[in-house]
Amino acid sequence: MGNGTKLVIVESPTKARKIGGYLGNDYTVMASVGHIRDLAQPSQVPASAKAKFGKFGVDVEDGFKPYYIVGSEKKKTVAELKAALKDADELYLATDEDREGEAIAWHLVETLKPKVPVKRMVFHEITPEAIKASLSKTRDVDAHMVDAQETRRVLDRLYGYELSPVLWRKVGPGLSAGRVQSVATRLIVERERERMAFVRAPYWDVSATLAAPDAEGQEVRFASRMVSLDGRRLAGSKDFDTTGQLTPDGFAGNVRQLDEAQATAVATALEQAAFTVMSMETKPYRRRPQPPFTTSTLQQAAGNRLGMSSRQTMRAAQGLYENGYITYMRTDSVTLSQEAIEAARNAVEFHFGKAFLSEGPKQYTTRTAGAQEAHECIRPAGARFRDPQELATKVPADQLKLYTLIWQRTLASQMADATGSTATVRLSAPAGTYGEAVFQASGTVIEFPGFMKATGEGRRASAEPKTEQAAQPAGGAEPSASAAAASQATGRTAKQAESDENASLPPMRTGDVLHAVAVQADGHETQPPARYTEASLVRTLEAKEIGRPSTYASIISTIIDRGYVYERGRALIPSWLAFAVTKLLETKFPKYVDYQFTADMENGLDQIAHGQESGRDWLTRFYFGSGDGAAANADEAHAGLQQQVAQLGEIDARAINTIEIGDGLHVRVGRYGPYLEDMNHLDDQGNPKRASLPDTLAPDELTVEVGHELIEKNAGGPRALGVDPATGGTVEVRNGRFGPYVALVPDR
């Protein structure tokens, strides 16, 4: 019999301590420390159950029934929970309100087998008010959400255990395929293929620094760029295709492509020219705040602005949530509760004044396709938002930076738009025999910063010529998503930004004549598609509805840990191993790395979570096939994963592990790493000449020219190091397919 206490079980010890402090002595709060049981590995299945569960830990012949075990590391936890349950009159399951949390709650019931009433309590923030409110709104464990989680777990087991052995046999040992990780790897490989095939096109233009008086008569200098010459628009990056040729639109537009000599001559002709204002146009500028954070947008912003990986972001967010500082960090929703809207508006008024509030409360609508459970957005917890300074001595530095970002974004969502004006001036100047040159410059002035006051952006504006394409950062990664990102990344505070001078164009009227301070020819090259960063990969996965934002951090970590991808700066670069794995999956299992098919699988799991389909039926179609007379067991299988693997046939491992570079050069992916072969040039034994590949050489950097240089450096034959005193033989350095090695040549 119990003694009147109530047992509350949560996932983590930190969460248990926090909630225990709110509930008082009548409640015992304990942690399960995540899942207390999991799907068994085949090696963990007892001999008596091997016939049914021995291949996957799942009985595919009996409705995909999983075999669960309590791991050895969890037996002590289970014993402690059972002991505590004996003294309790009620059991409250307070795990997270998502599919994983719901499954943990279900496994607790299945394992502990309570004989007292069981109540499921849910909350989106760990505050005294939220915890106490959840006690009065308990429910049962959601069987549909549990079914969806179990289906996903079984699905991933079937996918990995069927496809990974094919990789072991044909590419290399220890490799893995995964429902989402393989598709994410394919995205990164495809981007690198595009970069490898890309042909850069050179183009030139002319820039001029001009001077004009401001309203007080002081000289103001601003940059401008030539946009047309002799009535023809200058070619820019958008006028070239991926092969380096002009696009059809470029031809149709009769664009002018300058070379270095022509651009230099035009610049020289313009040095003493008069620049006459043709037009001066001013338009109003308005920028609206973004919605509050979801899991995906938080990962993107933290990556762009704070340089945090997805894994670091989610770890920091977990700590903030469990300590009661933010709401639950796994959510697809941008919705704010009325309490949160009021708290945000109060904070805005306190910090910035009423003038910075939006006209009325703002509520945002979740537009993410396939959004899961209806949580609130990620925001500061409670009815009063803590200022970041209040947390400065309470949380680690990474958590403080992330909290500040969340606090800023939440306040900004209830603030007024930033407004100002954008001016564009066009000027003409005679360029001698080249005809009339037309230049353009634009400048934006932020007159009222609105929400930018909260996000750390001030009244800084620009008077810059529009360039066709910004230079890519190191590693060829995509640049940050916005100017705000740059502001955050450089550590500029709101106060610093506010003090920045307006960088606007000086007042000018049609017919005004200006002179150039400097004129120069500028050379450019078209740039290949930028490599993915973690932030842009997350954005792409979400846009394609592949996986779920709550899993993106672990997916990216997995493909890096497996050696499929590595980072250079913030850029994600695929290894040659990733090329081979992706090639095999694309050619032999195209459906299972297809973007739409993967998205459809995720949508199927959503339907199961909403009770619109059963996991058993869904898995039957996936594994055994579908159509009229859909397979009910392995004997009837036809179109599912099981038969895709069973009917695979022979695979040419050499072809799978070969990546063509051009001019007879091939990269081979061997068991000991990638190496380069020159099929057009043989060594003394009649074998293709080979060279090892430097680890620092990215795939798109291995051009035909670089490849031949590597072969040449490795083709000089053995080099004698000296004589072995013990045998009298010669010690040589030789180059093999796996790189340099030392050999002893016996003395003859």
XYZ file of C-alpha atoms in Angstrom:
748
model
C 0.000 0.000 0.000
C 1.110 3.516 -0.695
C 1.625 6.158 1.938
C -0.209 8.954 0.148
C 2.697 10.188 -1.958
C 2.561 10.666 -5.678
C 5.398 9.464 -7.910
C 6.298 11.739 -10.833
C 8.697 10.402 -13.478
C 10.531 12.674 -15.929
C 13.443 12.022 -18.306
C 16.366 13.897 -16.780
C 17.740 14.478 -13.262
C 17.933 18.242 -13.906
C 14.266 18.342 -14.839
C 13.434 16.180 -11.798
C 15.184 18.555 -9.391
C 13.489 21.606 -10.887
C 9.983 20.123 -10.863
C 10.493 18.578 -7.427
C 11.168 22.034 -6.036
C 7.813 23.241 -7.351
C 5.608 20.315 -6.256
C 6.504 19.989 -2.579
C 6.736 17.076 -0.147
C 3.631 15.218 -1.325
C 5.383 14.363 -4.576
C 8.433 12.231 -5.266
C 10.037 13.231 -8.571
C 12.458 10.786 -10.187
C 14.229 10.545 -13.548
C 14.177 7.642 -15.997
C 17.278 9.130 -17.679
C 15.792 8.736 -21.145
C 14.366 5.439 -22.391
C 14.390 2.591 -19.882
C 14.141 -0.046 -22.596
C 14.914 -0.192 -26.282
C 14.653 -2.334 -29.375
C 17.009 -5.285 -28.965
C 20.007 -5.804 -31.195
C 19.847 -9.252 -32.856
C 22.741 -10.389 -30.651
C 20.687 -9.517 -27.552
C 17.708 -11.669 -28.538
C 17.622 -14.886 -26.450
C 18.013 -18.212 -28.218
C 14.360 -19.098 -27.650
C 13.256 -16.068 -29.713
C 15.969 -16.131 -32.397
C 13.725 -17.709 -35.024
C 11.328 -14.767 -34.974
C 13.451 -11.833 -33.852
C 16.988 -12.909 -34.705
C 17.490 -10.871 -37.890
C 16.211 -7.426 -36.921
C 15.016 -7.592 -33.318
C 11.615 -7.338 -35.034
C 9.244 -10.135 -36.088
C 8.292 -9.059 -39.609
C 5.937 -12.058 -39.920
C 3.824 -11.050 -36.923
C 2.842 -7.455 -37.567
C 6.396 -6.137 -37.106
C 6.320 -6.897 -33.417
C 9.461 -5.465 -31.754
C 11.510 -7.256 -29.115
C 12.267 -4.807 -26.311
C 14.860 -5.249 -23.586
C 15.900 -3.323 -20.503
C 19.604 -2.679 -20.963
C 22.060 -3.609 -18.233
C 22.776 0.074 -17.598
C 19.058 0.688 -16.945
C 18.285 -2.176 -14.574
C 19.279 -0.196 -11.490
C 17.066 2.724 -12.576
C 14.109 0.390 -13.153
C 14.606 -1.218 -9.735
C 14.652 2.196 -8.044
C 11.507 3.301 -9.879
C 9.694 0.078 -8.934
C 10.677 0.521 -5.304
C 9.399 4.105 -5.282
C 6.173 3.038 -6.979
C 5.396 0.626 -4.112
C 5.081 3.612 -1.779
C 2.956 5.714 -4.151
C -0.802 6.042 -4.543
C -0.598 7.629 -7.991
C 1.867 7.638 -10.879
C 2.357 10.784 -12.960
C 4.259 10.464 -16.237
C 5.762 13.888 -16.997
C 7.947 13.106 -19.995
C 8.162 15.518 -22.938
C 5.031 15.967 -25.019
C 6.313 14.649 -28.311
C 6.446 11.177 -29.839
C 9.686 10.262 -28.106
C 8.409 11.467 -24.737
C 5.109 9.663 -25.243
C 6.975 6.445 -26.036
C 9.112 6.795 -22.895
C 5.911 7.146 -20.860
C 4.409 4.038 -22.498
C 7.560 1.989 -21.883
C 7.485 3.049 -18.224
C 3.943 1.705 -17.897
C 4.840 -1.521 -19.722
C 7.924 -2.106 -17.576
C 6.804 -0.903 -14.143
C 3.298 -2.441 -14.453
C 1.752 -0.009 -11.929
C -1.285 -1.072 -9.916
C -2.156 2.522 -9.015
C -3.839 5.162 -11.213
C -1.584 6.427 -14.019
C -1.858 10.015 -15.234
C -0.035 11.677 -18.105
C 0.874 15.279 -17.300
C 2.183 17.571 -20.026
C 3.605 21.082 -20.072
C 5.610 23.249 -22.461
C 7.648 25.154 -19.903
C 9.026 24.347 -16.473
C 7.611 27.094 -14.284
C 5.631 26.764 -11.027
C 2.451 27.912 -12.756
C 2.822 25.548 -15.731
C 3.650 22.519 -13.574
C 0.742 23.069 -11.182
C -1.647 23.715 -14.075
C -0.605 20.446 -15.733
C -1.665 18.472 -12.635
C -5.269 19.486 -13.237
C -5.202 18.665 -16.954
C -3.835 15.138 -17.043
C -4.712 12.636 -19.756
C -3.946 9.081 -20.835
C -0.852 8.059 -22.776
C -1.536 8.753 -26.471
C -1.496 5.350 -28.185
C -1.334 6.878 -31.673
C 1.798 8.876 -30.866
C 3.364 5.763 -29.360
C 2.475 3.806 -32.508
C 4.142 6.480 -34.673
C 7.324 6.421 -32.592
C 7.489 2.625 -32.602
C 6.855 2.556 -36.355
C 9.703 5.012 -36.929
C 12.011 2.938 -34.736
C 11.155 -0.273 -36.610
C 11.338 1.496 -39.969
C 14.837 2.777 -39.255
C 15.915 -0.681 -38.084
C 14.627 -2.347 -41.274
C 16.167 0.331 -43.497
C 19.563 0.215 -41.817
C 19.790 -3.554 -41.358
C 18.781 -4.332 -44.952
C 20.896 -1.720 -46.753
C 23.992 -1.398 -44.564
C 25.233 -4.974 -45.257
C 25.191 -4.162 -48.984
C 27.530 -1.248 -48.265
C 29.789 -3.501 -46.194
C 30.152 -5.965 -49.060
C 30.611 -3.483 -51.890
C 32.171 -0.342 -50.387
C 33.708 -0.982 -46.989
C 33.175 -2.461 -43.513
C 31.389 -0.594 -40.758
C 29.381 1.678 -43.062
C 25.753 2.533 -42.438
C 22.712 3.569 -44.429
C 19.881 5.471 -42.809
C 16.459 6.695 -43.844
C 17.384 10.370 -43.383
C 21.178 10.315 -43.061
C 21.606 8.789 -46.534
C 19.354 11.420 -48.091
C 21.170 14.228 -46.263
C 24.480 12.812 -47.510
C 23.093 12.670 -51.044
C 22.187 16.374 -50.867
C 25.755 17.268 -49.909
C 27.256 14.972 -52.576
C 24.972 16.391 -55.267
C 26.050 19.915 -54.378
C 29.715 18.888 -54.661
C 29.035 17.263 -58.043
C 27.545 20.560 -59.213
C 30.675 22.358 -58.047
C 32.920 19.824 -59.793
C 31.054 20.249 -63.080
C 30.866 24.035 -62.808
C 32.882 26.089 -65.301
C 33.749 29.559 -64.079
C 33.156 32.437 -66.482
C 35.231 35.622 -66.188
C 33.598 39.006 -66.617
C 34.717 42.566 -65.962
C 33.094 45.844 -65.057
C 34.152 49.259 -63.785
C 33.592 50.870 -60.386
C 33.866 54.565 -59.610
C 34.093 56.412 -56.304
C 32.200 59.670 -56.774
C 31.939 62.779 -54.608
C 29.061 65.200 -54.033
C 28.267 67.789 -51.333
C 25.810 66.950 -48.567
C 23.171 69.345 -47.217
C 25.846 71.207 -45.243
C 28.246 71.476 -48.157
C 30.613 68.773 -46.887
C 31.994 66.369 -49.481
C 30.485 62.882 -49.314
C 32.010 60.012 -51.245
C 30.029 57.014 -52.432
C 30.674 53.972 -54.587
C 28.986 53.308 -57.914
C 29.250 50.605 -60.542
C 28.890 50.645 -64.311
C 25.726 48.867 -65.455
C 25.714 49.578 -69.199
C 28.056 50.764 -71.940
C 27.040 52.292 -75.259
C 23.429 51.304 -74.661
C 24.175 47.647 -73.865
C 23.812 46.153 -70.410
C 27.015 44.729 -68.948
C 27.111 40.980 -68.423
C 26.887 39.814 -64.827
C 26.999 36.438 -63.101
C 23.330 35.721 -63.811
C 23.999 35.929 -67.554
C 26.168 32.773 -67.541
C 25.169 29.138 -67.190
C 26.997 26.393 -65.307
C 29.183 25.648 -68.352
C 30.534 29.209 -68.415
C 28.555 30.204 -71.517
C 26.074 33.042 -71.926
C 22.500 32.005 -71.207
C 19.783 32.328 -73.875
C 18.476 35.382 -72.015
C 21.968 36.849 -72.081
C 22.153 36.393 -75.839
C 18.645 37.762 -76.306
C 19.468 40.788 -74.159
C 22.581 41.507 -76.240
C 24.641 41.921 -73.073
C 28.185 43.167 -73.362
C 30.940 41.001 -71.884
C 34.085 43.016 -71.183
C 37.524 41.487 -70.879
C 40.321 42.891 -68.727
C 41.863 45.024 -71.479
C 38.536 46.593 -72.433
C 37.529 47.279 -68.826
C 40.922 48.857 -68.105
C 40.662 51.057 -71.192
C 37.153 52.190 -70.237
C 38.305 52.964 -66.683
C 41.181 55.056 -68.036
C 38.823 56.955 -70.349
C 36.529 57.775 -67.412
C 39.161 59.093 -64.995
C 38.654 62.720 -66.033
C 35.070 62.373 -67.270
C 32.084 64.318 -65.977
C 29.420 62.115 -64.348
C 25.970 63.615 -64.939
C 22.992 62.615 -62.787
C 20.341 61.039 -65.039
C 17.819 60.220 -62.307
C 17.467 60.124 -58.533
C 14.705 57.908 -57.179
C 13.700 57.475 -53.549
C 11.398 54.714 -52.321
C 10.108 53.919 -48.834
C 11.817 51.031 -47.048
C 10.023 48.669 -44.660
C 11.214 45.488 -42.988
C 9.028 43.287 -40.809
C 10.139 41.185 -37.846
C 10.357 37.426 -38.227
C 8.146 34.991 -36.302
C 9.408 33.520 -33.018
C 11.724 30.531 -33.201
C 10.887 26.947 -34.071
C 13.423 24.145 -33.670
C 14.541 24.539 -37.271
C 14.825 28.331 -37.340
C 16.614 28.329 -33.978
C 19.254 25.952 -35.339
C 19.644 28.086 -38.463
C 19.933 31.378 -36.572
C 22.324 29.948 -33.978
C 24.497 28.608 -36.794
C 24.485 31.840 -38.777
C 24.746 34.309 -35.917
C 26.526 32.466 -33.129
C 28.554 29.914 -35.100
C 26.990 27.058 -33.117
C 26.496 23.618 -34.628
C 23.057 22.024 -34.553
C 24.270 19.653 -31.839
C 25.611 22.522 -29.702
C 22.396 24.478 -30.193
C 20.127 21.646 -29.089
C 22.345 20.785 -26.126
C 22.281 24.406 -24.933
C 18.522 24.647 -25.523
C 17.971 21.431 -23.537
C 19.821 22.935 -20.593
C 17.808 26.154 -20.767
C 14.519 24.242 -20.937
C 15.279 21.857 -18.090
C 16.254 24.757 -15.840
C 13.017 26.586 -16.578
C 14.415 29.398 -18.724
C 12.769 28.656 -22.102
C 9.783 26.710 -23.384
C 10.140 23.249 -24.917
C 12.769 23.362 -27.651
C 11.361 20.708 -30.023
C 8.489 22.392 -31.820
C 7.292 23.267 -35.308
C 4.986 26.018 -34.041
C 5.433 29.809 -34.152
C 2.381 30.390 -31.945
C 2.654 32.551 -28.828
C 0.260 32.145 -25.903
C -1.652 35.222 -24.790
C 0.443 35.213 -21.615
C 3.636 35.215 -23.692
C 2.413 38.019 -25.963
C 1.680 40.136 -22.900
C 5.085 39.325 -21.388
C 6.871 40.194 -24.630
C 5.031 43.496 -25.033
C 5.719 44.439 -21.419
C 9.421 43.743 -21.962
C 9.475 45.812 -25.161
C 7.819 48.763 -23.443
C 10.192 48.522 -20.471
C 13.388 48.296 -22.527
C 12.585 50.390 -25.593
C 9.407 52.369 -24.939
C 5.856 52.260 -26.293
C 6.908 53.741 -29.622
C 8.640 50.471 -30.506
C 5.580 48.271 -29.964
C 3.552 47.078 -32.932
C 0.112 48.655 -33.214
C -1.526 45.595 -31.709
C -0.569 42.133 -30.435
C 0.866 39.940 -33.193
C 0.028 36.276 -33.569
C 1.912 34.214 -36.128
C 0.614 31.252 -38.114
C 2.571 28.026 -38.440
C 3.138 27.341 -42.135
C 5.605 24.454 -41.908
C 4.354 21.517 -43.953
C 3.850 18.422 -41.845
C 4.087 20.318 -38.557
C 3.799 17.935 -35.632
C 2.334 18.435 -32.183
C 0.731 21.813 -31.483
C 3.320 23.208 -29.097
C 4.070 26.841 -28.542
C 7.113 28.444 -30.165
C 10.508 28.572 -28.438
C 10.476 31.618 -26.162
C 11.598 32.698 -22.689
C 9.594 30.819 -20.066
C 7.083 32.325 -17.675
C 4.710 35.270 -17.497
C 7.670 37.640 -17.107
C 10.649 37.202 -19.386
C 13.997 37.237 -17.611
C 16.469 39.733 -19.026
C 19.608 38.042 -20.376
C 21.657 39.832 -17.699
C 19.714 37.935 -15.027
C 21.085 34.651 -16.380
C 24.678 35.831 -16.808
C 25.884 34.157 -13.591
C 23.474 31.210 -13.722
C 24.149 29.485 -17.049
C 27.199 28.638 -19.201
C 28.279 31.068 -21.913
C 26.749 29.097 -24.792
C 23.381 28.938 -23.040
C 23.499 32.660 -22.313
C 24.196 33.476 -25.971
C 21.353 31.236 -27.092
C 18.932 32.616 -24.501
C 19.782 36.160 -25.616
C 19.025 35.201 -29.215
C 15.658 33.689 -28.195
C 14.829 36.702 -26.001
C 15.644 39.133 -28.818
C 13.628 37.221 -31.412
C 10.584 36.903 -29.132
C 10.536 40.598 -28.240
C 11.121 41.570 -31.870
C 8.050 39.577 -32.920
C 5.865 42.077 -31.012
C 7.657 45.206 -32.211
C 7.026 47.715 -34.974
C 8.448 47.381 -38.474
C 11.761 49.032 -39.298
C 11.197 51.878 -41.747
C 13.320 54.203 -43.817
C 14.045 55.041 -47.425
C 16.131 53.678 -50.272
C 17.620 56.041 -52.848
C 18.929 54.945 -56.256
C 20.914 57.269 -58.522
C 21.908 56.683 -62.149
C 24.674 58.718 -63.762
C 26.122 58.886 -67.272
C 29.687 59.622 -68.316
C 31.421 59.709 -71.732
C 33.916 56.851 -72.187
C 35.538 58.075 -75.400
C 35.304 55.653 -78.296
C 33.472 53.148 -76.083
C 30.388 55.360 -75.944
C 28.284 56.423 -72.976
C 28.806 54.615 -69.667
C 25.927 54.435 -67.171
C 26.675 53.981 -63.471
C 24.342 53.196 -60.578
C 24.506 53.467 -56.785
C 21.976 52.804 -54.037
C 21.782 53.699 -50.375
C 19.307 52.838 -47.627
C 18.690 54.868 -44.490
C 16.885 53.298 -41.535
C 14.940 56.206 -40.054
C 13.063 54.175 -37.422
C 14.748 50.904 -36.378
C 11.624 49.313 -34.888
C 12.288 45.647 -34.050
C 15.934 46.006 -35.113
C 16.473 47.790 -31.810
C 15.965 44.443 -30.060
C 17.883 42.242 -32.476
C 21.080 44.273 -32.235
C 20.783 46.001 -35.590
C 20.777 49.760 -35.574
C 20.408 52.539 -38.070
C 23.405 51.456 -40.093
C 22.667 51.600 -43.792
C 24.687 51.279 -46.937
C 25.507 53.316 -50.000
C 27.048 50.540 -52.009
C 26.854 49.572 -55.648
C 24.944 46.351 -56.140
C 27.369 43.560 -56.947
C 26.319 40.545 -58.912
C 27.579 38.001 -56.420
C 29.237 38.286 -53.061
C 32.400 36.321 -52.510
C 31.842 33.048 -50.748
C 33.442 32.533 -47.356
C 36.179 29.995 -46.768
C 35.144 26.507 -47.738
C 32.635 27.733 -50.303
C 29.828 27.788 -47.725
C 26.645 29.765 -48.087
C 26.882 33.204 -46.451
C 24.739 34.144 -43.485
C 21.095 34.609 -44.211
C 20.873 38.305 -43.422
C 22.672 41.448 -42.413
C 21.438 40.715 -38.918
C 23.453 37.537 -38.960
C 26.584 39.471 -39.833
C 25.900 41.931 -37.047
C 25.546 39.143 -34.507
C 28.549 37.222 -35.795
C 30.832 40.225 -35.347
C 29.599 40.724 -31.826
C 28.159 44.212 -32.411
C 25.754 45.213 -29.671
C 22.533 47.136 -30.083
C 24.178 50.187 -28.543
C 27.113 50.043 -30.962
C 24.800 49.596 -33.910
C 22.638 52.507 -32.801
C 25.629 54.840 -32.804
C 26.623 53.966 -36.364
C 26.360 56.880 -38.756
C 23.822 56.780 -41.540
C 25.629 55.765 -44.713
C 23.305 57.331 -47.249
C 23.659 58.940 -50.640
C 24.117 62.720 -50.638
C 21.270 64.815 -52.108
C 21.471 65.046 -55.902
C 19.260 66.375 -58.675
C 18.942 65.490 -62.332
C 21.604 67.340 -64.303
C 24.094 67.656 -61.438
C 27.661 67.026 -62.578
C 30.045 65.012 -60.402
C 33.660 63.977 -60.810
C 35.299 60.702 -59.922
C 37.728 60.410 -57.043
C 38.826 57.005 -58.346
C 37.904 54.711 -61.239
C 39.069 51.130 -61.570
C 38.421 48.000 -63.596
C 37.114 45.076 -61.530
C 37.433 41.440 -62.527
C 34.932 38.806 -61.432
C 34.253 35.116 -61.911
C 30.958 33.313 -61.699
C 30.821 31.183 -58.578
C 29.673 27.572 -58.242
C 26.724 26.806 -55.964
C 27.714 27.369 -52.356
C 28.356 24.347 -50.193
C 25.869 23.587 -47.475
C 26.461 24.758 -43.950
C 24.642 23.099 -41.081
C 22.186 26.007 -41.100
C 21.451 25.848 -44.833
C 21.245 22.035 -44.771
C 18.663 22.248 -41.988
C 16.726 24.791 -44.049
C 16.802 22.527 -47.121
C 15.800 19.384 -45.225
C 12.852 21.205 -43.692
C 11.804 22.687 -47.048
C 11.833 19.211 -48.598
C 9.973 17.793 -45.546
C 12.767 15.283 -44.951
C 13.076 14.144 -41.351
C 12.018 16.382 -38.485
C 13.824 19.429 -37.050
C 14.180 17.695 -33.685
C 16.364 15.031 -35.347
C 18.505 17.249 -37.597
C 21.263 17.741 -35.025
C 21.760 13.989 -34.581
C 21.563 13.376 -38.351
C 24.303 15.907 -39.111
C 26.430 14.540 -36.274
C 25.997 11.006 -37.624
C 27.120 11.757 -41.183
C 30.162 13.602 -39.817
C 31.011 10.840 -37.334
C 30.650 8.178 -40.064
C 33.214 9.944 -42.239
C 30.743 10.805 -44.994
C 31.097 14.546 -44.445
C 33.674 16.828 -42.867
C 33.715 20.524 -42.078
C 36.003 23.216 -43.419
C 35.098 26.362 -41.586
C 31.315 26.188 -41.680
C 31.125 24.377 -45.029
C 30.057 20.722 -45.191
C 32.247 18.801 -47.654
C 31.562 15.199 -48.712
C 34.343 12.620 -48.584
C 35.076 10.338 -51.536
C 33.560 7.581 -49.411
C 30.265 9.504 -49.469
C 30.447 9.599 -53.276
C 30.742 5.799 -53.432
C 27.971 5.160 -50.889
C 25.630 7.626 -52.591
C 26.392 6.146 -56.022
C 25.495 2.650 -54.834
C 22.245 3.771 -53.221
C 21.257 5.938 -56.206
C 21.872 3.172 -58.743
C 20.627 0.141 -56.794
C 18.102 1.603 -54.332
C 16.989 4.871 -55.958
C 13.621 4.908 -54.203
C 15.191 4.885 -50.769
C 17.280 8.026 -51.326
C 14.564 9.807 -53.294
C 13.631 13.122 -51.695
C 9.894 12.860 -52.269
C 9.724 9.227 -51.148
C 11.550 10.140 -47.939
C 9.156 13.040 -47.356
C 6.196 10.719 -47.978
C 7.545 8.345 -45.325
C 7.638 11.229 -42.844
C 4.092 12.206 -43.758
C 3.036 8.592 -43.232
C 4.396 8.726 -39.690
C 2.384 11.919 -39.141
C -0.778 10.117 -40.228
C -0.065 7.313 -37.773
C 0.455 9.869 -34.978
C -2.960 11.354 -35.770
C -4.671 7.959 -35.775
C -5.373 7.995 -39.514
C -3.426 4.797 -40.175
C -1.872 1.954 -38.205
C 1.850 1.399 -38.023
C 1.401 -2.277 -38.857
C -0.345 -1.567 -42.178
C 2.139 1.139 -43.080
C 5.168 -1.072 -42.376
C 3.612 -3.921 -44.354
C 3.425 -1.729 -47.443
C 6.931 -0.384 -46.926
C 8.618 -3.728 -46.366
C 6.511 -6.224 -48.316
C 5.181 -4.033 -51.108
C 1.853 -2.512 -52.090
C -0.827 -2.552 -54.760
C -3.768 -4.853 -55.380
C -3.374 -7.911 -53.213
C -0.676 -6.202 -51.169
C 1.780 -8.614 -49.683
C 0.864 -9.905 -46.257
C 4.061 -11.839 -45.638
C 7.477 -12.598 -47.100
C 6.142 -15.307 -49.420
C 3.937 -12.790 -51.210
C 6.486 -9.976 -51.222
C 7.053 -8.086 -54.461
C 7.640 -4.334 -54.373
C 8.911 -3.614 -50.866
C 12.338 -3.196 -49.347
C 12.657 -6.890 -48.557
C 12.512 -7.941 -52.202
C 14.504 -4.935 -53.388
C 17.415 -6.381 -51.434
C 16.668 -10.062 -52.125
C 16.530 -9.554 -55.904
C 19.520 -7.233 -56.046
C 21.781 -9.413 -58.162
C 25.453 -8.740 -58.825
C 26.966 -5.330 -58.124
C 30.186 -4.249 -59.823
C 32.066 -3.001 -56.775
C 34.812 -1.449 -58.903
C 32.289 0.626 -60.846
C 30.533 1.730 -57.659
C 33.819 2.807 -56.097
C 35.042 4.735 -59.141
C 34.518 8.467 -59.616
C 35.594 9.850 -62.991
C 37.577 13.085 -62.983
C 38.353 13.354 -66.706
C 41.191 12.679 -69.171
C 41.562 9.100 -67.945
C 41.790 10.068 -64.268
C 39.660 8.127 -61.792
C 39.314 8.281 -58.030
C 39.062 4.794 -56.547
C 37.580 4.312 -53.092
C 39.438 1.403 -51.535
C 39.230 -0.296 -48.165
C 42.137 1.810 -46.933
C 41.000 5.101 -48.392
C 40.685 6.883 -51.743
C 43.471 7.080 -54.319
C 43.912 8.409 -57.848
C 44.511 6.306 -60.969
C 45.603 7.448 -64.429
C 44.157 4.941 -66.888
C 45.955 6.570 -69.835
C 49.457 6.182 -68.414
C 50.834 2.863 -67.166
C 53.813 2.081 -64.966
C 56.592 -0.415 -65.744
C 54.384 -3.328 -64.671
C 51.567 -2.265 -66.986
C 49.336 -0.977 -64.182
C 47.723 2.464 -64.149
C 49.889 5.056 -62.451
C 48.584 5.877 -58.995
C 48.802 8.616 -56.406
C 47.409 9.024 -52.925
C 45.013 11.910 -52.330
C 45.785 14.571 -49.709
C 43.194 14.712 -46.934
C 43.014 18.488 -47.380
C 41.962 18.277 -51.039
C 38.189 18.703 -51.443
C 36.543 16.794 -54.322
C 35.819 19.932 -56.367
C 39.488 20.931 -56.056
C 40.639 17.739 -57.784
C 40.662 19.096 -61.333
C 42.296 17.309 -64.267
C 45.324 19.596 -63.932
C 45.701 18.931 -60.202
C 45.233 15.209 -60.800
C 48.038 15.042 -63.366
C 50.327 16.967 -60.997
C 49.657 14.414 -58.247
C 50.347 11.521 -60.623
C 53.552 13.186 -61.832
C 54.838 13.710 -58.297
C 54.201 10.064 -57.485
C 55.632 8.679 -60.731
C 59.324 9.233 -60.117
C 59.942 5.659 -59.023
C 61.512 4.434 -55.781
C 63.897 6.739 -53.909
C 66.788 5.172 -51.986
C 67.060 6.220 -48.338
C 70.148 4.204 -47.458
C 71.494 0.730 -46.709
C 70.172 -1.602 -44.025
C 73.248 -2.494 -41.908
C 71.786 -5.856 -40.916
C 71.129 -7.249 -44.395
C 73.002 -4.940 -46.728
C 69.762 -4.322 -48.636
C 68.605 -0.932 -49.898
C 65.838 0.908 -48.032
C 63.541 2.680 -50.507
C 60.534 4.983 -50.363
C 57.885 3.898 -52.835
C 54.433 5.204 -53.745
C 51.611 2.699 -53.623
C 47.872 2.840 -54.099
C 47.478 3.737 -50.418
C 50.263 6.331 -50.336
C 54.024 6.308 -49.650
C 55.588 3.296 -47.951
C 59.066 2.010 -47.076
C 60.437 -1.182 -48.661
C 63.626 -3.202 -48.135
C 65.266 -4.410 -51.361
C 67.591 -7.406 -50.664
C 71.239 -7.071 -51.666
C 71.852 -9.272 -54.677
